[in-house]
Tab-separated table of C-alpha atoms in Angstrom:
chain	number	residue	atom	x	y	z
N	1	UNK	CA	55.065	-8.417	18.233
N	2	UNK	CA	54.670	-8.738	21.953
N	3	UNK	CA	53.890	-5.472	23.691
N	4	UNK	CA	56.765	-4.095	25.685
N	5	UNK	CA	55.246	-2.997	28.943
N	6	UNK	CA	58.612	-1.720	30.170
N	7	UNK	CA	59.241	0.942	27.524
N	8	UNK	CA	59.683	4.289	29.322
N	9	UNK	CA	60.494	7.709	28.053
N	10	UNK	CA	64.147	7.618	26.956
N	11	UNK	CA	65.775	10.493	28.782
N	12	UNK	CA	69.369	11.669	29.002
N	13	UNK	CA	69.507	11.929	32.806
N	14	UNK	CA	70.327	8.579	34.449
N	15	UNK	CA	67.343	7.853	36.720
N	16	UNK	CA	69.569	6.295	39.385
N	17	UNK	CA	71.451	9.604	39.616
N	18	UNK	CA	68.185	11.510	39.975
N	19	UNK	CA	66.934	9.007	42.562
N	20	UNK	CA	70.117	9.338	44.592
N	21	UNK	CA	69.914	13.131	44.540
N	22	UNK	CA	66.244	12.964	45.544
N	23	UNK	CA	67.361	11.231	48.734
N	24	UNK	CA	70.900	12.422	49.414
N	25	UNK	CA	71.183	15.756	47.592
N	26	UNK	CA	70.846	19.256	48.973
N	27	UNK	CA	67.330	20.538	49.562
N	28	UNK	CA	67.428	22.311	46.196
N	29	UNK	CA	68.728	19.187	44.420
N	30	UNK	CA	66.073	17.040	46.086
N	31	UNK	CA	63.320	19.305	44.773
N	32	UNK	CA	64.767	19.351	41.252
N	33	UNK	CA	65.332	15.580	41.175
N	34	UNK	CA	61.822	14.748	42.374
N	35	UNK	CA	60.364	17.068	39.728
N	36	UNK	CA	62.469	15.470	36.993
N	37	UNK	CA	61.564	11.938	38.081
N	38	UNK	CA	57.851	12.727	38.273
N	39	UNK	CA	57.797	14.311	34.820
N	40	UNK	CA	59.700	11.414	33.264
N	41	UNK	CA	57.250	8.951	34.810
N	42	UNK	CA	54.329	10.910	33.354
N	43	UNK	CA	55.809	10.549	29.852
N	44	UNK	CA	56.403	6.816	30.213
N	45	UNK	CA	53.047	5.494	29.023
N	46	UNK	CA	52.915	7.837	26.005
N	47	UNK	CA	56.249	6.690	24.626
N	48	UNK	CA	55.377	3.040	25.259
N	49	UNK	CA	52.270	3.364	23.099
N	50	UNK	CA	53.949	5.409	20.364
N	51	UNK	CA	56.974	3.134	20.089
N	52	UNK	CA	54.841	-0.006	19.991
N	53	UNK	CA	52.572	1.368	17.268
N	54	UNK	CA	55.553	2.528	15.215
N	55	UNK	CA	57.000	-0.980	15.177
N	56	UNK	CA	53.929	-3.180	15.303
N	57	UNK	CA	51.892	-1.452	12.617
N	58	UNK	CA	54.669	0.361	10.716
N	59	UNK	CA	53.051	3.701	11.503
N	60	UNK	CA	54.835	7.029	11.537
N	61	UNK	CA	53.372	8.567	14.673
N	62	UNK	CA	55.083	11.881	14.057
N	63	UNK	CA	53.144	12.176	10.811
N	64	UNK	CA	49.916	11.056	12.490
N	65	UNK	CA	50.373	13.764	15.128
N	66	UNK	CA	50.503	16.433	12.434
N	67	UNK	CA	54.193	16.390	11.527
N	68	UNK	CA	55.188	15.902	7.915
N	69	UNK	CA	57.296	13.822	5.547
N	70	UNK	CA	58.644	15.454	2.424
N	71	UNK	CA	61.362	15.188	-0.190
N	72	UNK	CA	62.797	18.331	1.390
N	73	UNK	CA	64.298	18.337	4.839
N	74	UNK	CA	61.751	19.093	7.555
N	75	UNK	CA	62.918	20.462	10.880
N	76	UNK	CA	60.862	22.597	13.249
N	77	UNK	CA	61.495	23.970	16.733
N	78	UNK	CA	58.684	24.921	19.115
N	79	UNK	CA	58.574	26.735	22.448
N	80	UNK	CA	56.476	25.122	25.183
N	81	UNK	CA	56.699	28.355	27.184
N	82	UNK	CA	57.404	26.464	30.434
N	83	UNK	CA	54.248	24.392	30.096
N	84	UNK	CA	54.034	20.608	30.382
N	85	UNK	CA	53.187	17.705	28.112
N	86	UNK	CA	49.631	18.781	27.349
N	87	UNK	CA	51.082	21.831	25.561
N	88	UNK	CA	53.447	19.872	23.302
N	89	UNK	CA	54.756	20.664	20.791
N	90	UNK	CA	54.073	24.312	21.733
N	91	UNK	CA	54.352	27.502	19.715
N	92	UNK	CA	56.184	27.253	16.408
N	93	UNK	CA	59.328	29.422	16.453
N	94	UNK	CA	61.705	28.295	13.708
N	95	UNK	CA	61.485	25.987	10.703
N	96	UNK	CA	63.981	24.577	8.235
N	97	UNK	CA	65.887	27.235	6.307
N	98	UNK	CA	64.568	30.081	8.437
N	99	UNK	CA	67.039	32.493	10.057
N	100	UNK	CA	68.215	32.301	13.639
N	101	UNK	CA	65.999	33.854	16.294
N	102	UNK	CA	66.789	35.623	19.559
N	103	UNK	CA	66.102	32.539	21.675
N	104	UNK	CA	69.424	30.696	21.937
N	105	UNK	CA	67.783	27.469	23.059
N	106	UNK	CA	65.705	27.405	19.875
N	107	UNK	CA	68.796	27.941	17.729
N	108	UNK	CA	70.779	25.273	19.565
N	109	UNK	CA	67.991	22.704	19.199
N	110	UNK	CA	67.738	23.607	15.508
N	111	UNK	CA	71.484	23.337	14.929
N	112	UNK	CA	71.816	20.084	16.876
N	113	UNK	CA	68.946	18.415	15.049
N	114	UNK	CA	70.343	19.597	11.719
N	115	UNK	CA	73.820	18.273	12.532
N	116	UNK	CA	72.347	14.914	13.535
N	117	UNK	CA	70.348	14.737	10.309
N	118	UNK	CA	73.461	15.593	8.296
N	119	UNK	CA	75.472	12.831	9.960
N	120	UNK	CA	72.885	10.141	9.320
N	121	UNK	CA	72.281	11.379	5.768
N	122	UNK	CA	75.851	12.027	4.662
N	123	UNK	CA	77.721	9.264	6.522
N	124	UNK	CA	75.133	6.484	6.801
N	125	UNK	CA	72.815	7.361	3.888
N	126	UNK	CA	69.788	7.400	6.177
N	127	UNK	CA	67.075	9.978	5.491
N	128	UNK	CA	66.052	11.127	8.971
N	129	UNK	CA	65.115	8.882	11.896
N	130	UNK	CA	62.712	6.631	10.045
N	131	UNK	CA	64.777	6.478	6.856
N	132	UNK	CA	61.970	8.180	4.943
N	133	UNK	CA	62.416	11.872	5.653
N	134	UNK	CA	60.554	12.139	8.953
N	135	UNK	CA	60.250	15.697	10.244
N	136	UNK	CA	62.515	16.422	13.208
N	137	UNK	CA	60.448	18.169	15.867
N	138	UNK	CA	61.950	19.807	18.935
N	139	UNK	CA	60.281	21.566	21.846
N	140	UNK	CA	62.364	23.755	24.160
N	141	UNK	CA	61.669	25.357	27.553
N	142	UNK	CA	59.681	22.338	28.734
N	143	UNK	CA	58.428	22.794	32.287
N	144	UNK	CA	60.093	25.046	34.824
N	145	UNK	CA	63.780	24.375	35.395
N	146	UNK	CA	63.257	20.797	34.190
N	147	UNK	CA	66.442	18.742	34.544
N	148	UNK	CA	66.160	16.410	31.585
N	149	UNK	CA	65.850	16.041	27.821
N	150	UNK	CA	64.070	13.164	26.156
N	151	UNK	CA	62.755	11.518	23.000
N	152	UNK	CA	59.036	10.876	23.562
N	153	UNK	CA	58.481	8.554	20.610
N	154	UNK	CA	57.660	11.308	18.127
N	155	UNK	CA	59.751	14.350	18.998
N	156	UNK	CA	62.540	15.830	21.108
N	157	UNK	CA	61.780	17.673	24.347
N	158	UNK	CA	64.272	19.819	26.266
N	159	UNK	CA	64.131	21.205	29.760
N	160	UNK	CA	66.114	24.309	30.619
N	161	UNK	CA	67.939	22.787	33.576
N	162	UNK	CA	67.542	24.110	37.100
N	163	UNK	CA	71.161	25.016	37.798
N	164	UNK	CA	70.975	22.479	40.644
N	165	UNK	CA	71.546	19.278	38.672
N	166	UNK	CA	71.981	20.363	35.066
N	167	UNK	CA	73.468	23.723	34.197
N	168	UNK	CA	70.912	26.169	32.841
N	169	UNK	CA	70.712	25.883	29.062
N	170	UNK	CA	73.206	23.018	28.879
N	171	UNK	CA	70.879	20.399	27.417
N	172	UNK	CA	70.424	22.189	24.101
N	173	UNK	CA	74.102	23.212	23.960
N	174	UNK	CA	75.332	19.610	24.044
N	175	UNK	CA	75.331	18.193	20.513
N	176	UNK	CA	75.984	14.651	21.715
N	177	UNK	CA	72.952	14.847	24.028
N	178	UNK	CA	70.758	15.877	21.098
N	179	UNK	CA	72.138	13.156	18.834
N	180	UNK	CA	71.874	10.584	21.632
N	181	UNK	CA	68.180	11.244	22.126
N	182	UNK	CA	67.374	11.397	18.412
N	183	UNK	CA	69.134	8.064	17.949
N	184	UNK	CA	66.527	6.507	20.233
N	185	UNK	CA	64.174	7.345	17.375
N	186	UNK	CA	66.391	5.487	14.906
N	187	UNK	CA	66.395	2.480	17.228
N	188	UNK	CA	62.602	2.674	17.531
N	189	UNK	CA	62.283	2.469	13.753
N	190	UNK	CA	64.826	-0.341	13.321
N	191	UNK	CA	65.729	-2.921	15.977
N	192	UNK	CA	63.106	-1.774	18.485
N	193	UNK	CA	65.317	-2.818	21.399
N	194	UNK	CA	63.177	-3.080	24.506
N	195	UNK	CA	64.134	-0.691	27.275
N	196	UNK	CA	65.006	-3.301	29.882
N	197	UNK	CA	68.151	-5.039	31.143
N	198	UNK	CA	70.706	-5.983	28.439
N	199	UNK	CA	68.520	-5.052	25.462
N	200	UNK	CA	67.855	-1.689	27.082
N	201	UNK	CA	71.552	-1.209	27.837
N	202	UNK	CA	72.283	-1.858	24.157
N	203	UNK	CA	69.605	0.716	23.308
N	204	UNK	CA	71.318	3.273	25.537
N	205	UNK	CA	74.784	2.347	24.300
N	206	UNK	CA	73.824	2.791	20.646
N	207	UNK	CA	72.554	6.259	21.466
N	208	UNK	CA	75.841	7.056	23.204
N	209	UNK	CA	77.815	5.650	20.256
N	210	UNK	CA	76.063	7.770	17.659
N	211	UNK	CA	75.808	10.759	19.980
N	212	UNK	CA	79.583	10.694	20.310
N	213	UNK	CA	80.065	10.124	16.578
N	214	UNK	CA	77.892	13.083	15.630
N	215	UNK	CA	79.985	15.273	17.932
N	216	UNK	CA	83.238	13.871	16.532
N	217	UNK	CA	82.003	14.302	12.958
N	218	UNK	CA	81.072	17.928	13.591
N	219	UNK	CA	84.564	18.546	14.977
N	220	UNK	CA	86.253	16.431	12.262
N	221	UNK	CA	87.950	14.676	15.143
N	222	UNK	CA	89.820	11.366	14.907
N	223	UNK	CA	89.028	8.569	17.360
N	224	UNK	CA	92.368	9.046	19.100
N	225	UNK	CA	91.652	12.731	19.717
N	226	UNK	CA	88.036	12.493	20.958
N	227	UNK	CA	87.172	12.883	24.639
N	228	UNK	CA	84.599	10.029	24.495
N	229	UNK	CA	82.458	11.828	27.069
N	230	UNK	CA	78.685	12.073	26.804
N	231	UNK	CA	77.165	15.343	27.970
N	232	UNK	CA	80.430	16.969	29.000
N	233	UNK	CA	79.711	20.147	30.973
N	234	UNK	CA	75.969	19.564	31.271
N	235	UNK	CA	75.955	18.731	34.989
N	236	UNK	CA	76.674	21.365	37.610
N	237	UNK	CA	80.424	21.158	38.368
N	238	UNK	CA	80.047	19.744	41.878
N	239	UNK	CA	78.299	16.641	40.484
N	240	UNK	CA	80.823	15.771	37.783
N	241	UNK	CA	82.316	16.413	34.384
N	242	UNK	CA	79.868	14.444	32.210
N	243	UNK	CA	77.051	11.905	32.187
N	244	UNK	CA	79.127	8.990	30.895
N	245	UNK	CA	82.660	8.166	29.817
N	246	UNK	CA	83.023	5.611	27.037
N	247	UNK	CA	86.798	5.367	27.495
N	248	UNK	CA	86.692	5.063	31.304
N	249	UNK	CA	83.207	3.922	32.393
N	250	UNK	CA	82.353	4.782	35.978
N	251	UNK	CA	84.350	8.017	36.144
N	252	UNK	CA	81.966	10.614	34.691
N	253	UNK	CA	80.263	11.889	37.848
N	254	UNK	CA	80.129	11.327	41.582
N	255	UNK	CA	78.398	8.004	42.198
N	256	UNK	CA	78.752	6.801	38.575
N	257	UNK	CA	78.124	3.026	38.710
N	258	UNK	CA	78.947	2.156	35.109
N	259	UNK	CA	81.066	-0.976	34.696
N	260	UNK	CA	83.467	-1.439	31.813
N	261	UNK	CA	83.663	-5.246	32.000
N	262	UNK	CA	81.200	-8.113	32.379
N	263	UNK	CA	82.901	-9.114	35.633
N	264	UNK	CA	81.304	-6.002	37.125
N	265	UNK	CA	77.898	-6.287	35.421
N	266	UNK	CA	75.195	-4.905	37.723
N	267	UNK	CA	72.236	-7.314	37.805
N	268	UNK	CA	69.241	-5.166	38.757
N	269	UNK	CA	65.495	-5.830	38.649
N	270	UNK	CA	63.360	-4.008	36.107
N	271	UNK	CA	60.788	-2.529	38.446
N	272	UNK	CA	59.348	0.907	39.135
N	273	UNK	CA	62.246	1.961	41.354
N	274	UNK	CA	64.321	4.567	39.464
N	275	UNK	CA	67.386	3.478	41.444
N	276	UNK	CA	67.253	0.230	39.446
N	277	UNK	CA	67.276	2.054	36.103
N	278	UNK	CA	64.976	-0.351	34.228
N	279	UNK	CA	67.338	-3.193	35.023
N	280	UNK	CA	70.458	-1.053	34.653
N	281	UNK	CA	70.053	0.319	31.138
N	282	UNK	CA	72.128	3.471	31.763
N	283	UNK	CA	74.482	1.598	34.091
N	284	UNK	CA	75.405	-1.537	32.138
N	285	UNK	CA	75.592	0.372	28.854
N	286	UNK	CA	79.140	1.119	29.978
N	287	UNK	CA	80.196	-2.354	28.823
N	288	UNK	CA	79.137	-2.090	25.142
N	289	UNK	CA	80.174	1.576	25.218
N	290	UNK	CA	83.702	0.576	26.175
N	291	UNK	CA	83.738	-2.146	23.526
N	292	UNK	CA	82.903	0.434	20.869
N	293	UNK	CA	85.606	2.793	22.142
N	294	UNK	CA	88.173	-0.008	22.034
N	295	UNK	CA	87.130	-1.066	18.537
N	296	UNK	CA	87.092	2.493	17.199
N	297	UNK	CA	90.504	3.399	18.595
N	298	UNK	CA	91.997	0.092	17.413
N	299	UNK	CA	90.678	0.680	13.894
N	300	UNK	CA	92.046	4.223	13.980
N	301	UNK	CA	91.216	7.228	11.859
N	302	UNK	CA	87.740	8.674	12.079
N	303	UNK	CA	85.477	6.468	14.180
N	304	UNK	CA	82.478	6.948	11.904
N	305	UNK	CA	84.286	5.514	8.857
N	306	UNK	CA	84.552	1.910	10.015
N	307	UNK	CA	83.389	1.286	13.588
N	308	UNK	CA	80.367	3.558	13.199
N	309	UNK	CA	79.298	1.903	9.957
N	310	UNK	CA	79.693	-1.555	11.480
N	311	UNK	CA	77.555	-0.648	14.489
N	312	UNK	CA	74.946	1.058	12.291
N	313	UNK	CA	74.606	-1.899	9.941
N	314	UNK	CA	74.277	-4.162	12.960
N	315	UNK	CA	71.536	-1.942	14.411
N	316	UNK	CA	69.421	-1.783	11.278
N	317	UNK	CA	69.896	-5.344	10.002
N	318	UNK	CA	70.917	-7.712	12.804
N	319	UNK	CA	69.456	-6.665	16.155
N	320	UNK	CA	66.008	-7.618	17.463
N	321	UNK	CA	63.943	-6.331	20.417
N	322	UNK	CA	65.392	-8.820	22.928
N	323	UNK	CA	68.994	-8.994	21.669
N	324	UNK	CA	71.511	-9.668	24.446
N	325	UNK	CA	75.112	-8.476	24.729
N	326	UNK	CA	76.735	-11.628	23.365
N	327	UNK	CA	74.383	-11.719	20.377
N	328	UNK	CA	75.040	-8.068	19.550
N	329	UNK	CA	78.772	-8.579	19.927
N	330	UNK	CA	78.848	-11.523	17.555
N	331	UNK	CA	76.699	-9.601	15.083
N	332	UNK	CA	79.193	-6.718	14.996
N	333	UNK	CA	82.041	-9.195	14.466
N	334	UNK	CA	80.193	-10.781	11.547
N	335	UNK	CA	79.299	-7.423	10.008
N	336	UNK	CA	82.886	-6.171	10.364
N	337	UNK	CA	84.128	-9.139	8.341
N	338	UNK	CA	81.449	-8.732	5.693
N	339	UNK	CA	81.914	-4.985	5.294
N	340	UNK	CA	85.678	-4.637	5.609
N	341	UNK	CA	87.704	-7.803	6.146
N	342	UNK	CA	89.690	-9.934	8.557
N	343	UNK	CA	91.727	-7.154	10.197
N	344	UNK	CA	88.644	-5.134	11.085
N	345	UNK	CA	86.825	-8.275	12.206
N	346	UNK	CA	89.669	-9.141	14.562
N	347	UNK	CA	89.728	-5.621	16.007
N	348	UNK	CA	86.028	-5.774	16.779
N	349	UNK	CA	86.275	-9.286	18.240
N	350	UNK	CA	89.202	-8.241	20.414
N	351	UNK	CA	87.239	-5.274	21.736
N	352	UNK	CA	84.340	-7.451	22.889
N	353	UNK	CA	86.775	-9.974	24.374
N	354	UNK	CA	88.518	-7.219	26.319
N	355	UNK	CA	85.228	-6.248	28.030
N	356	UNK	CA	84.386	-9.886	28.740
N	357	UNK	CA	81.355	-10.270	26.487
N	358	UNK	CA	83.037	-12.694	24.062
N	359	UNK	CA	85.581	-15.323	25.025
């Protein structure tokens, strides 16, 4: 497999938002944004190597780094004690089946990882991220007031938020943020979508899809009743209500550039400028996000029962590293027909036609 030189650390904060705040924000926001961007850049090469080895040589890097695989669930939360990446994973605080501790961030990371595992296991019959019982590792209190959370190729890492961009403690409170980032691990172990342009936007969209579904599943919430927001309440109020809206792309926060239709696709270069977002991976993900929302609400009921299973089967069996929007769309249409029938197939096709990906 060709090496993907563009694979960065997959983080929840849109880099174009951070870049804008680094230039246009208040003095406090500028400082926080620059710190978040610099830390994310430092993690970029590590995740590129880990993800490539996982796919190219079928290695479980979490296991190689000392984490375990077992017939029993494995889930451990560490405290980095405000240190950086050289201290990862940190000091062990809580393992699977152990009681809650005083540190709320530890408990939230534990609960969110557990809920994500339960969803994949109970709904999709997948045993952890790799499908083989991989230990779910989380590290909290990363850095000082770090405004991001990310999957580094082998584990989850959470900053506390500075209160200038992200609310303090919000990143571990948001179940959909946790599930979003962990789903990057599922994608690493399956399709291996490169983190660039349309393939990268599909990568981001799939994480939003399953992040939202984990939240809906935990609330036992029907598609018609869900808010379809990603990271609601994580940003400080003056910036916006959420990180993304799957039902109304482009409305989540001030300066949100997400399109909901191919007519508004943002063609950006994949360069080292965070304003260009690796060719628009967080920006253009609004298009497949909206297609999933339309399909799920058209199918009705609980979104994980049909739409979620269609998208999951497409991820694990049909997508490849360089899959483009139209290829992914057609794959979901085909899978819908194979799994359920003509009515479901038509609903999925109509959704992709409504966002301009299929004609």
